[in-house]
XYZ file of C-alpha atoms in Angstrom:
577
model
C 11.948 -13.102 30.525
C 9.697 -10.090 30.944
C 13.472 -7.833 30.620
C 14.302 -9.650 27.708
C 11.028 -8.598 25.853
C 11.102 -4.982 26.389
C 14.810 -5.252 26.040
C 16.079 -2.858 22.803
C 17.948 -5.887 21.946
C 14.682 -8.345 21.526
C 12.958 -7.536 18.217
C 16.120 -6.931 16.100
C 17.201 -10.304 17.789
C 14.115 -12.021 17.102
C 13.597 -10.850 13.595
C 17.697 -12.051 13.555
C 15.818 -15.697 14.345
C 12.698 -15.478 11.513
C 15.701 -14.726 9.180
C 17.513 -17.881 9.903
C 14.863 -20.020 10.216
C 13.257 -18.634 6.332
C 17.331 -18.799 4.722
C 17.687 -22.274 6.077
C 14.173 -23.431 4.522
C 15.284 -21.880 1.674
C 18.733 -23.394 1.458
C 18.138 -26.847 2.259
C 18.790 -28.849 -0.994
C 18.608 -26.393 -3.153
C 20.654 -27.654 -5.908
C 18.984 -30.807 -5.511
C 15.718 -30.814 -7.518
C 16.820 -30.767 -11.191
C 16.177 -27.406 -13.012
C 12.842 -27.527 -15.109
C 12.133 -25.511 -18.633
C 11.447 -22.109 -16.825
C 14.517 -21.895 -14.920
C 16.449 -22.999 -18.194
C 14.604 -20.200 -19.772
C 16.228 -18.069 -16.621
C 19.898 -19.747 -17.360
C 19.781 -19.341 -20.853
C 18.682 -15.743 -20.922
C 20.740 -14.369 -18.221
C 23.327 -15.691 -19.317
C 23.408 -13.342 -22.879
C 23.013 -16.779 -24.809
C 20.131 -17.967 -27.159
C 17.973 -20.676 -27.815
C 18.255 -20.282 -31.247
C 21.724 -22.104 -31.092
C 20.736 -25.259 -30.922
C 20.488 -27.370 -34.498
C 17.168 -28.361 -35.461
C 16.670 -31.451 -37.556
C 19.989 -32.904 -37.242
C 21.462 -35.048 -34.460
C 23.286 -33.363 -31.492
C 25.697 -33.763 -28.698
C 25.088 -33.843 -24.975
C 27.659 -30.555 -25.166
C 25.626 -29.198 -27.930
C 22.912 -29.634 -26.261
C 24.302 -28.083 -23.107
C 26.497 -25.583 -24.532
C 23.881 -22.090 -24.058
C 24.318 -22.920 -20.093
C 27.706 -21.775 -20.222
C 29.031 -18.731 -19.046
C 30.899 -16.605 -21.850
C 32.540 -13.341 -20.730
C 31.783 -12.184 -24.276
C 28.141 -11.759 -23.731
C 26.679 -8.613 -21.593
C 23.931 -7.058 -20.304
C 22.572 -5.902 -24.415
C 22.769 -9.941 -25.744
C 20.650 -10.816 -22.499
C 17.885 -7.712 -23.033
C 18.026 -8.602 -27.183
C 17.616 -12.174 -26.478
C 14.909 -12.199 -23.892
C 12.831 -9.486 -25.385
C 13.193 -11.451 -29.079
C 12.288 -15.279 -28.004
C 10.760 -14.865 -24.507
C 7.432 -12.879 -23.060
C 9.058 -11.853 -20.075
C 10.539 -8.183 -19.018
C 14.381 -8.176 -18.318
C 15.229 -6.470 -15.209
C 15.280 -9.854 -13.137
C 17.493 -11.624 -16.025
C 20.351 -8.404 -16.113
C 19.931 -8.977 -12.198
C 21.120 -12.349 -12.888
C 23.273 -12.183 -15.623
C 24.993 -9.950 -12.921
C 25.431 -12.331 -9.983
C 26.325 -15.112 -12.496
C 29.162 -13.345 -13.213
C 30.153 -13.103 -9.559
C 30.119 -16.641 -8.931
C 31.054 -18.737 -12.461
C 34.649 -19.662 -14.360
C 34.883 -18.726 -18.137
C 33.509 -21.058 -20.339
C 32.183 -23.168 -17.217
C 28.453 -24.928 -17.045
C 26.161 -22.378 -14.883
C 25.688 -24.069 -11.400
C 21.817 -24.428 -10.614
C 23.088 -23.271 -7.008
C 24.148 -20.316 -8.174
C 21.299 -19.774 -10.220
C 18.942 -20.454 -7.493
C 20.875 -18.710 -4.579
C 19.377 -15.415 -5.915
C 15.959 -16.165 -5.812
C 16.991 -17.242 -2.194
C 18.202 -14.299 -1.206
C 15.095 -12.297 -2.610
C 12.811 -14.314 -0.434
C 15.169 -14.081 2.772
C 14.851 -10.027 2.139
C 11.187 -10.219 2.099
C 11.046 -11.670 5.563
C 12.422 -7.982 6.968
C 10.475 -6.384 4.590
C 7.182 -7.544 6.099
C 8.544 -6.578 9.408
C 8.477 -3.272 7.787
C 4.831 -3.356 6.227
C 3.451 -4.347 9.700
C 4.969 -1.546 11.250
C 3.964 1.082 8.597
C 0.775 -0.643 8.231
C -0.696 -1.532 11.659
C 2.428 0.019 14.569
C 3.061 -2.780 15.781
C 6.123 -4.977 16.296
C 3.747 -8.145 17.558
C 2.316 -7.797 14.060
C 5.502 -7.097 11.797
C 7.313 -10.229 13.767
C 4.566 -12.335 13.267
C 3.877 -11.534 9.521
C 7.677 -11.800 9.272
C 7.273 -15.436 10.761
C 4.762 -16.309 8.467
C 6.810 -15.186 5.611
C 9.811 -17.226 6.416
C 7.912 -20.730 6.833
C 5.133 -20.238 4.094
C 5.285 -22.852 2.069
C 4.428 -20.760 -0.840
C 7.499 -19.025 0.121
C 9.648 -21.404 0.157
C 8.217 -22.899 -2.824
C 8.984 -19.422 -5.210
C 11.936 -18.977 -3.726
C 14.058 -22.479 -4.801
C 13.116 -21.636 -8.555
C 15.970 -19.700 -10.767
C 12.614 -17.454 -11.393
C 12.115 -13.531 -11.059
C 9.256 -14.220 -8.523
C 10.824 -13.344 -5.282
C 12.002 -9.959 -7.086
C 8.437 -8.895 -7.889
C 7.240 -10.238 -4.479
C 9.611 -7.423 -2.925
C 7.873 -4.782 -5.439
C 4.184 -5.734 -4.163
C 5.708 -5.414 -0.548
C 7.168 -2.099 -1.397
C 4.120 -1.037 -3.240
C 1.646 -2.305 -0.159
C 3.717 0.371 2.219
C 3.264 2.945 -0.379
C -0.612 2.096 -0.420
C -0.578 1.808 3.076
C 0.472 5.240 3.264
C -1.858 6.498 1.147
C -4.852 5.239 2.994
C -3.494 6.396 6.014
C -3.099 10.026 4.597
C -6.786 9.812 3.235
C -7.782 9.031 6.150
C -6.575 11.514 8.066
C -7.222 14.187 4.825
C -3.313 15.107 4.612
C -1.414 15.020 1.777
C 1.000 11.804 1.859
C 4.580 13.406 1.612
C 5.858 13.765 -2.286
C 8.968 11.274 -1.866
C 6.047 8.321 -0.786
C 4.845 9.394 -4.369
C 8.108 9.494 -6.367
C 8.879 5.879 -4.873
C 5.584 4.550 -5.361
C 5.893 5.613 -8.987
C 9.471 4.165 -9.337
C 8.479 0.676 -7.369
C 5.540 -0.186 -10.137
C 8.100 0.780 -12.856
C 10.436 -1.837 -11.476
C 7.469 -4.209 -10.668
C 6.507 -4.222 -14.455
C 10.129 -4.398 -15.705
C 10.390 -7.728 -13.489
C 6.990 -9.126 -14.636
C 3.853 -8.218 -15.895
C 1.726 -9.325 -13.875
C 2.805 -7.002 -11.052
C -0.024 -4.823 -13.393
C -2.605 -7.095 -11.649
C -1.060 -5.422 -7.874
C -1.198 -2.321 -9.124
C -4.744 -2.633 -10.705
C -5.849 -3.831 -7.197
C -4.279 -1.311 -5.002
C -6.258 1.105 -7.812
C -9.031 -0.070 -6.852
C -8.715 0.164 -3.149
C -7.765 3.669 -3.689
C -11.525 3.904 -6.133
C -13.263 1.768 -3.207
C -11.656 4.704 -0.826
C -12.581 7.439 -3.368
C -16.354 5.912 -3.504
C -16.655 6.165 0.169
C -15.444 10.095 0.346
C -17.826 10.905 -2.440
C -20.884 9.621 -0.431
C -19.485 12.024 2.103
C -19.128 15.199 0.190
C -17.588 14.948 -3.086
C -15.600 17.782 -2.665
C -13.008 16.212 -1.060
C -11.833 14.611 -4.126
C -10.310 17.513 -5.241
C -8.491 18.482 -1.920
C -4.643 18.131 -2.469
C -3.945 14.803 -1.091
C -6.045 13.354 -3.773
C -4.789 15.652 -6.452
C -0.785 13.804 -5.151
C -2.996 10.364 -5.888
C -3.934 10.865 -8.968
C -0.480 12.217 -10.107
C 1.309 8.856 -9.137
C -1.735 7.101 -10.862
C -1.053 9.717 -14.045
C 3.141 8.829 -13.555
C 2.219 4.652 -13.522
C 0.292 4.834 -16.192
C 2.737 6.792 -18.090
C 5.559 4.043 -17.072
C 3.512 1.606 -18.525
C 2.891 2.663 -21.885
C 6.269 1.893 -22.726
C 5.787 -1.622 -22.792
C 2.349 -1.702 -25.260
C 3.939 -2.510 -27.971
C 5.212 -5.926 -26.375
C 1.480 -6.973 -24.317
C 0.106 -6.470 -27.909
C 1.876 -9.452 -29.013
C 2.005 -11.801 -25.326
C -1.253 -13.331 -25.840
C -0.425 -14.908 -29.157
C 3.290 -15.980 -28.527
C 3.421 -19.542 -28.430
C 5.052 -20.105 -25.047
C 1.463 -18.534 -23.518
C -0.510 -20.707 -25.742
C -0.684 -23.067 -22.394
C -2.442 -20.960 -20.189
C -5.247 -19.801 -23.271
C -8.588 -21.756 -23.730
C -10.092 -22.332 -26.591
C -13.841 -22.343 -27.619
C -13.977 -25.864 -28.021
C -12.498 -26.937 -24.417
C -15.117 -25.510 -22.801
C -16.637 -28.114 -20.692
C -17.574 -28.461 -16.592
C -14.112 -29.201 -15.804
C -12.693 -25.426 -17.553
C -15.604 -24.017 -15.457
C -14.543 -25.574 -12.211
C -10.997 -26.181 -12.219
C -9.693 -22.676 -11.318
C -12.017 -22.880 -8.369
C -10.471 -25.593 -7.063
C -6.940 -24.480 -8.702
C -6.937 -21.627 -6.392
C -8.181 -23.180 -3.356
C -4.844 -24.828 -3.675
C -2.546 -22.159 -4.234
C -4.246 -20.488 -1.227
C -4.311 -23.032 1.265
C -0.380 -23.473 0.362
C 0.706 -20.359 1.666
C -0.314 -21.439 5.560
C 0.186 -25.024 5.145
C 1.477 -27.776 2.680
C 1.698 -31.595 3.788
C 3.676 -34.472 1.931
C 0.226 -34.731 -0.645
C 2.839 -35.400 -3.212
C 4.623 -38.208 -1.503
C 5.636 -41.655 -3.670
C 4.085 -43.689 -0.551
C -0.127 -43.562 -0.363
C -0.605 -43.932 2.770
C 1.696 -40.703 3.390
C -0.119 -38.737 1.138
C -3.729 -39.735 2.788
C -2.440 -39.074 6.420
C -1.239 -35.989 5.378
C -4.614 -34.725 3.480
C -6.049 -35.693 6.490
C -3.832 -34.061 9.001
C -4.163 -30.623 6.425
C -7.860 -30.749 6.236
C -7.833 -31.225 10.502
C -5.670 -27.951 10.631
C -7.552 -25.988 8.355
C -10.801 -26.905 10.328
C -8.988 -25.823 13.409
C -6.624 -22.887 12.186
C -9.700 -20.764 9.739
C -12.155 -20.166 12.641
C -9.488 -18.925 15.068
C -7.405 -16.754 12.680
C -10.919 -15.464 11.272
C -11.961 -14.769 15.068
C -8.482 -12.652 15.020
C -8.768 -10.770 11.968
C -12.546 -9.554 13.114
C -10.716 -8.632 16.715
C -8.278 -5.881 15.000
C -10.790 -4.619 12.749
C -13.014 -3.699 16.106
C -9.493 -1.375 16.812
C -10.012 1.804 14.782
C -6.375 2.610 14.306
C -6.437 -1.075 12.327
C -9.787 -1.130 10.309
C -7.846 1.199 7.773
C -5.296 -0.729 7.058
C -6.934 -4.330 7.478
C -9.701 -2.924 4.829
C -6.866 -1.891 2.575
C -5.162 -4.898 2.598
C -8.462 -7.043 2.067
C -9.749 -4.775 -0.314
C -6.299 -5.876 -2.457
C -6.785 -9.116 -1.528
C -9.915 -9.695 -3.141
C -9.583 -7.435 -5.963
C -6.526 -9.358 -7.038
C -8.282 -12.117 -6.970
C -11.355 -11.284 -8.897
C -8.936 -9.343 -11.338
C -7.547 -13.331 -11.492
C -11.315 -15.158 -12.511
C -11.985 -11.681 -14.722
C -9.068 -12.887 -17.074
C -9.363 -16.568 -16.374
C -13.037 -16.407 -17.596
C -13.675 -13.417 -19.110
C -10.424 -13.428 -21.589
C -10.331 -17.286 -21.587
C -6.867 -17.346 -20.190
C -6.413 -19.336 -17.137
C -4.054 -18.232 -15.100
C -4.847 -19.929 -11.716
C -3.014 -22.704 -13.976
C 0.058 -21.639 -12.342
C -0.060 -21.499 -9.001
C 3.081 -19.164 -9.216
C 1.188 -16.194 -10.346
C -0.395 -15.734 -6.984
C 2.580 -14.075 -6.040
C 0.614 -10.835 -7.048
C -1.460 -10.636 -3.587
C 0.553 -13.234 -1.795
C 2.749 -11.039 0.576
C -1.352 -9.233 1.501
C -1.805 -13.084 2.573
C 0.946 -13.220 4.711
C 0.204 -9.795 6.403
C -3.122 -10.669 6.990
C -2.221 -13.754 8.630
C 0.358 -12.052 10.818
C -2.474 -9.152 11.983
C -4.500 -12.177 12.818
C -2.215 -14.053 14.852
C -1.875 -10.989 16.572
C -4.743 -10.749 18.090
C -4.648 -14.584 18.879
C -1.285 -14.289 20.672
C -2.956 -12.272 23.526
C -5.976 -14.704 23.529
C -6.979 -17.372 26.971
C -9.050 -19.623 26.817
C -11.131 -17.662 29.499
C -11.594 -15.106 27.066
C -15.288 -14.818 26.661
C -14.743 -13.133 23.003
C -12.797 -16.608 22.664
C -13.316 -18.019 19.168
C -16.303 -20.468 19.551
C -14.631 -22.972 17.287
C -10.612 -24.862 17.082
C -8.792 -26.023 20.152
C -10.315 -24.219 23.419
C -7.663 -25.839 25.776
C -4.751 -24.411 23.867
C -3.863 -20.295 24.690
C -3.152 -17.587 22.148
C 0.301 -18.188 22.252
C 0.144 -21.974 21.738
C -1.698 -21.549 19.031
C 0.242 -19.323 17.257
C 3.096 -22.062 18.221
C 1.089 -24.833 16.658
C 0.388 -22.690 13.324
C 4.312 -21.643 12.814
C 5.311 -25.596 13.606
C 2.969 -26.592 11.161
C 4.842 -23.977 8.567
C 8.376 -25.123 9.026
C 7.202 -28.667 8.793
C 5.118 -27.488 5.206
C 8.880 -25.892 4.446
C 10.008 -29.213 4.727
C 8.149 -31.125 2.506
C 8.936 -28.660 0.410
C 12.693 -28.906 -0.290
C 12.310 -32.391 0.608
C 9.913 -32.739 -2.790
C 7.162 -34.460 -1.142
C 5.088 -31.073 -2.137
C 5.399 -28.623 -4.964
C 7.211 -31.011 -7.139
C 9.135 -29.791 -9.786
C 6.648 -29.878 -13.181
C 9.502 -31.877 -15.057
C 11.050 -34.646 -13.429
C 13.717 -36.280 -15.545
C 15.195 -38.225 -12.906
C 12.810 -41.910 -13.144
C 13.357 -41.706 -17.096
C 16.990 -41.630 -16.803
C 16.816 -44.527 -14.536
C 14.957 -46.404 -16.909
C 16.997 -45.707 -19.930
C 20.186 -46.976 -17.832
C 18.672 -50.146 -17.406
C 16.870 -50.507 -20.539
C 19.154 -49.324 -22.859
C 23.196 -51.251 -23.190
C 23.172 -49.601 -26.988
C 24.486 -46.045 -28.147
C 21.056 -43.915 -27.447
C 19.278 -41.143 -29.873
C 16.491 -39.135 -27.987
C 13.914 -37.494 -30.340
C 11.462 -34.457 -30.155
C 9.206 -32.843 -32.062
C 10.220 -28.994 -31.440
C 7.564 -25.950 -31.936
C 9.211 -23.519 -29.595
C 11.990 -23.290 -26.865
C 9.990 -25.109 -24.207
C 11.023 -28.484 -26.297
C 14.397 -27.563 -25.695
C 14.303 -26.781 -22.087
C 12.610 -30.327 -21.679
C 15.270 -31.913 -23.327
C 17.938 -29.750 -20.978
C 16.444 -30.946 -18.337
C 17.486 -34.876 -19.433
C 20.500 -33.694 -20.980
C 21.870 -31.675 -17.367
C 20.816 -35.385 -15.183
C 22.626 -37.120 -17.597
C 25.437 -35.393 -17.087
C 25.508 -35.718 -13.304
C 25.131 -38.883 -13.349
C 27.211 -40.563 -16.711
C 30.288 -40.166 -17.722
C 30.340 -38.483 -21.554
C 30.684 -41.635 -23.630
C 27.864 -42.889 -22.122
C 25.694 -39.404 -23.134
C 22.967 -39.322 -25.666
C 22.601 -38.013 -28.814
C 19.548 -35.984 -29.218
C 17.338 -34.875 -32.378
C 15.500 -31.804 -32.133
C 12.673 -32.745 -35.436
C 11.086 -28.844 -35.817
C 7.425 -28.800 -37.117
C 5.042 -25.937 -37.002
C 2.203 -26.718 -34.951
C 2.891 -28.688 -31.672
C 0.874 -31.553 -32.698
C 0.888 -33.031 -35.935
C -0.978 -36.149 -37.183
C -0.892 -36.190 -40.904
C 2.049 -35.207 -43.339
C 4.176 -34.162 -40.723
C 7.850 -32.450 -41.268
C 9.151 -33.998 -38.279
C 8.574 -37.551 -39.044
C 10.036 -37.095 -42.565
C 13.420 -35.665 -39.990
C 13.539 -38.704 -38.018
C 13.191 -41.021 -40.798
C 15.788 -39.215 -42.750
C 18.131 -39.035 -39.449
C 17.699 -43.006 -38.469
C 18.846 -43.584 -42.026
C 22.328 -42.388 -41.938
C 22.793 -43.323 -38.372
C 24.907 -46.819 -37.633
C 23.292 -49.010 -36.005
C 22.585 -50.725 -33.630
C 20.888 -48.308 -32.066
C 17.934 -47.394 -28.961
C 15.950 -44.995 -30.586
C 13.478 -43.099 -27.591
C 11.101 -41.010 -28.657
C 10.231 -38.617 -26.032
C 7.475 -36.214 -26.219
C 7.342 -36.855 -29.872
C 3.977 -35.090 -31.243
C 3.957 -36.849 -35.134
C 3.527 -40.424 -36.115
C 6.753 -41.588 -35.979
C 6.446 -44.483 -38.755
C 10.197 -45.783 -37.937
C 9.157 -49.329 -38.587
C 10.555 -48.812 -42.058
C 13.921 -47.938 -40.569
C 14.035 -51.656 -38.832
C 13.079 -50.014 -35.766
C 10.702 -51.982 -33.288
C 8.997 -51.234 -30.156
C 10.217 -52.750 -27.145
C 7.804 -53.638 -23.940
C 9.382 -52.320 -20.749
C 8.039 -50.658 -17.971
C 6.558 -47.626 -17.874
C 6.833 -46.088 -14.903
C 4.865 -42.425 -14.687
C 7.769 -39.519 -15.151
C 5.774 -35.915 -14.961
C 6.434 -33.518 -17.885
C 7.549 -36.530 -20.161
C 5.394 -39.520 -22.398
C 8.147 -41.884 -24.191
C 8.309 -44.806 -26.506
C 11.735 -47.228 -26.989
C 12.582 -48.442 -30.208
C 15.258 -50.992 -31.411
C 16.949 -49.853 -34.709
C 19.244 -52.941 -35.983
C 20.549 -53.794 -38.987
């Protein structure tokens, strides 16, 4: 055993393992969650095709309804840029990406396959695994600390999580990994007052061009790693300030000059992003402030946090599951924070790790405060999506790996043992327990017992099979293309699991505002539609923000059961003669 570690062969071999282990998680059902309005925003848009092809205020097809999910040979690289930049708020490096591999893998004229879709994303995440390997060994020299942040990566739950959505995340997670070496690098060459060499600057330049071109929050990253570089700067100046003119500051500020240069390109469109109605979810307004807007991201981002070492079935159907397994989390956590604390504290004592452990902290909690700044400060909330953590996320991960590090070497004879967790159990066995417990949080991932999907169509479908022996009509108020990825979403399980003269018709009734109560355009479209539609006929109204008044059409509600189906509220109504 001792040969095999110090064997050439062992760390490309066992980095060869983390890989396999992190592209199975990710593989495992992937095609088997149904896709959810963001990744039919992703379909949609990377395909070249628009949402503004679907027929408002007039009944539909299933294939209508479908049709912008197919793949058209027609449509390049310009229709997905002039489509995304015209209806979305997101940048369009990820979607060409896309459009790109879509092409690789789909017939003419054929309905994208969510497998496909997803598969990128996948193999984004599986490259990240490596490409800790490589920040731990830039970062700290050490191949202990690049496997074991590589480790960490693969069965995060997090992870796992970002990488089964048909989402650009995964993309910009391998830009804040790239642009963590380049800070890395940086503190390393302030440290030792030479100037970093000019190619670290020319790619550190380029990788937060391509981070904002794949979303904008890779700003927040960059903001942070400015101000470890400030924090850095601060420190000097005490010193003798001086040095802050010395040329490898002067190559600092001229990638800071370059980035900031980069980003001015894209002004004209952050102008507009907080007032385009698909952010409108994330803003607070003045009169929702209450305890609960104070508190929630607190807890909000306690969550996302804790998900990124460990994630239970919490989300399970079955009760007593989901208490056993908040009970079995909250036992780890008690035993896993002390010990990987104790660890963390051990390599800062090392001097050729304080460096980089401070830098990676010092992003750490600058992201985060950059996080409750806008959350509070701008009144938009965006611990709200756990996704967007993905900004310090791989810093997590690294600073997990350094600190199971220093706990692999640990005995419980150690008298610098942590004074808290499991004293019988080594260094080793601990880091064995902490990695188990991640490929079992992988698994309740993909097995959608955690991180559910935000729109499940799947129990509504159900119920309108068994409810409904009538031709159907689903109806929705529409404000903006979110309404139409919700009704994808029950359109694309309908199709995989009826035949098409059993499929819907749908009725897309635009208004506005997203909530109407009085006078409202889309109940004066429904009424209108019901009228010249034969009957009889199961009307369900689904997500359907206006009085809908359809007693006048010989429409009556009908008592069933209503079992809870996330991202959807619903009403049946039988129209008849």
């Amino acid at each position: 055993m001792k040969d095999l570690v110090h064997s050439r062969w062992f760390h490309p071999l066992l980095l060869l393992l983390w890989l396999i282990v992190g592209a199975s998680l990710r593989l495992i059902q992937l095609d088997a969650k149904p896709p959810w309005t963001d990744e039919f925003a992703t379909l949609v848009f990377s395909l070249g095709q628009s949402f503004r092809g679907i027929p408002l205020d007039q009944t539909i097809s299933l294939e209508t309804l479908l049709s912008p999910l197919r793949m058209e040979s027609r449509l390049g690289i310009a229709d997905v840029i002039q489509n995304l930049l015209s209806e979305d708020v997101h940048p369009p490096l990820y979607f060409v990406l896309a459009h790109q591999w879509m092409r690789l893998f789909s017939a003419e004229n054929s309905l994208i396959s969510i497998w496909v879709a997803r598969s990128l994303s996948v193999l984004m995440g599986v490259i990240s695994i490596p490409a800790m390997f490589g920040l731990g060994w830039l970062a700290f020299r050490s191949r202990v600390v690049g496997q074991l942040a590589a480790a960490m990566m693969a069965v995060s739950p997090f992870g796992i999580y970002l990488a089964q959505e048909a989402r650009h995340y995964t993309l910009a997670i391998l830009w804040v990994i790239a642009l963590l070496c380049c800070l890395v690098l940086a503190v390393q060459s302030v440290q030792r007052r030479s100037r970093m060499p000019l190619w670290v600057g020319l790619v550190w330049v380029l990788v937060n061009a391509l981070g904002i071109a794949t979303h904008y929050f890779v700003l927040i990253s960059i903001a942070a790693g400015a101000g470890v570089i400030l924090g850095l700067a601060l420190l000097q100046a005490r010193e003798d300030r001086r040095l802050l003119w010395r040329p490898y500051w002067r190559r600092i500020y001229g990638v800071a000059c370059a980035t900031l240069i980069t980003g001015l390109v894209w002004v004209p469109i952050w102008l507009g992003l907080r007032s385009h109605e698909t952010t409108q979810w994330i803003q607070s307004q003045s009169s929702d402030l209450n305890l609960l807007t104070l508190i929630n991201p607190i807890f909000q981002s306690l969550a996302a946090w804790i998900t990124m070492l460990v994630l239970l079935p919490v989300e399970s159907p079955a009760l007593p599951v989901v208490i056993l397994a908040g009970l079995a989390m909250a036992v780890f956590l008690v035993w896993a924070v002390p010990i990987l604390v104790w660890g963390l504290k051990r390599q800062r004592s090392h001097p050729l790790s304080q460096w980089s452990i401070g830098a990676l902290g010092g992003f750490v909690l600058a992201a985060i405060a950059l996080f409750f700044l806008i959350t509070y400060g701008l009144g938009t909330d965006l611990t709200r999506g756990a996704r967007y953590n993905f900004v310090y996320f791989p810093a997590v991960i690294m600073l997990l790996g350094v600190s199971l590090a220093a706990c692999w070497k640990w005995q419980p004879s150690d008298p610098e043992r942590p004074r808290w967790g499991l004293p019988q159990l080594d260094g080793k066995r601990s880091v064995g327990v902490v990695l188990t417990i991640g490929v079992l949080s992988g698994l309740t991932v993909v097995s959608n017992l955690g991180y559910q999907k935000y729109y499940r169509p799947e129990p509504l479908i159900s119920l309108m099979q068994t409810q409904s022996q009538e031709p159907i009509l689903i109806a929705t108020t529409h404000n903006t293309l979110v309404q139409v990825g919700e009704m994808m979403g029950i359109g694309w399980q309908f199709r995989s699991e009826l035949n098409s003269a059993a499929a819907p018709q749908f009725l897309f009734a635009h208004q506005d505002v997203k909530r109407c109560l009085d006078d409202c355009e889309a109940t004066t479209t429904l009424q209108k539609t019901l009228s010249a539609l034969p009957r009889p006929l199961d009307l369900w109204l689904v997500n359907f923000h206006a009085p809908s008044e359809v007693e006048a059409q010989n429409c009556v509600t009908v008592s069933h059961p209503r079992p809870y189906t996330s991202g959807y509220s619903y009403q049946l109504y039988r129209c008849r003669d």
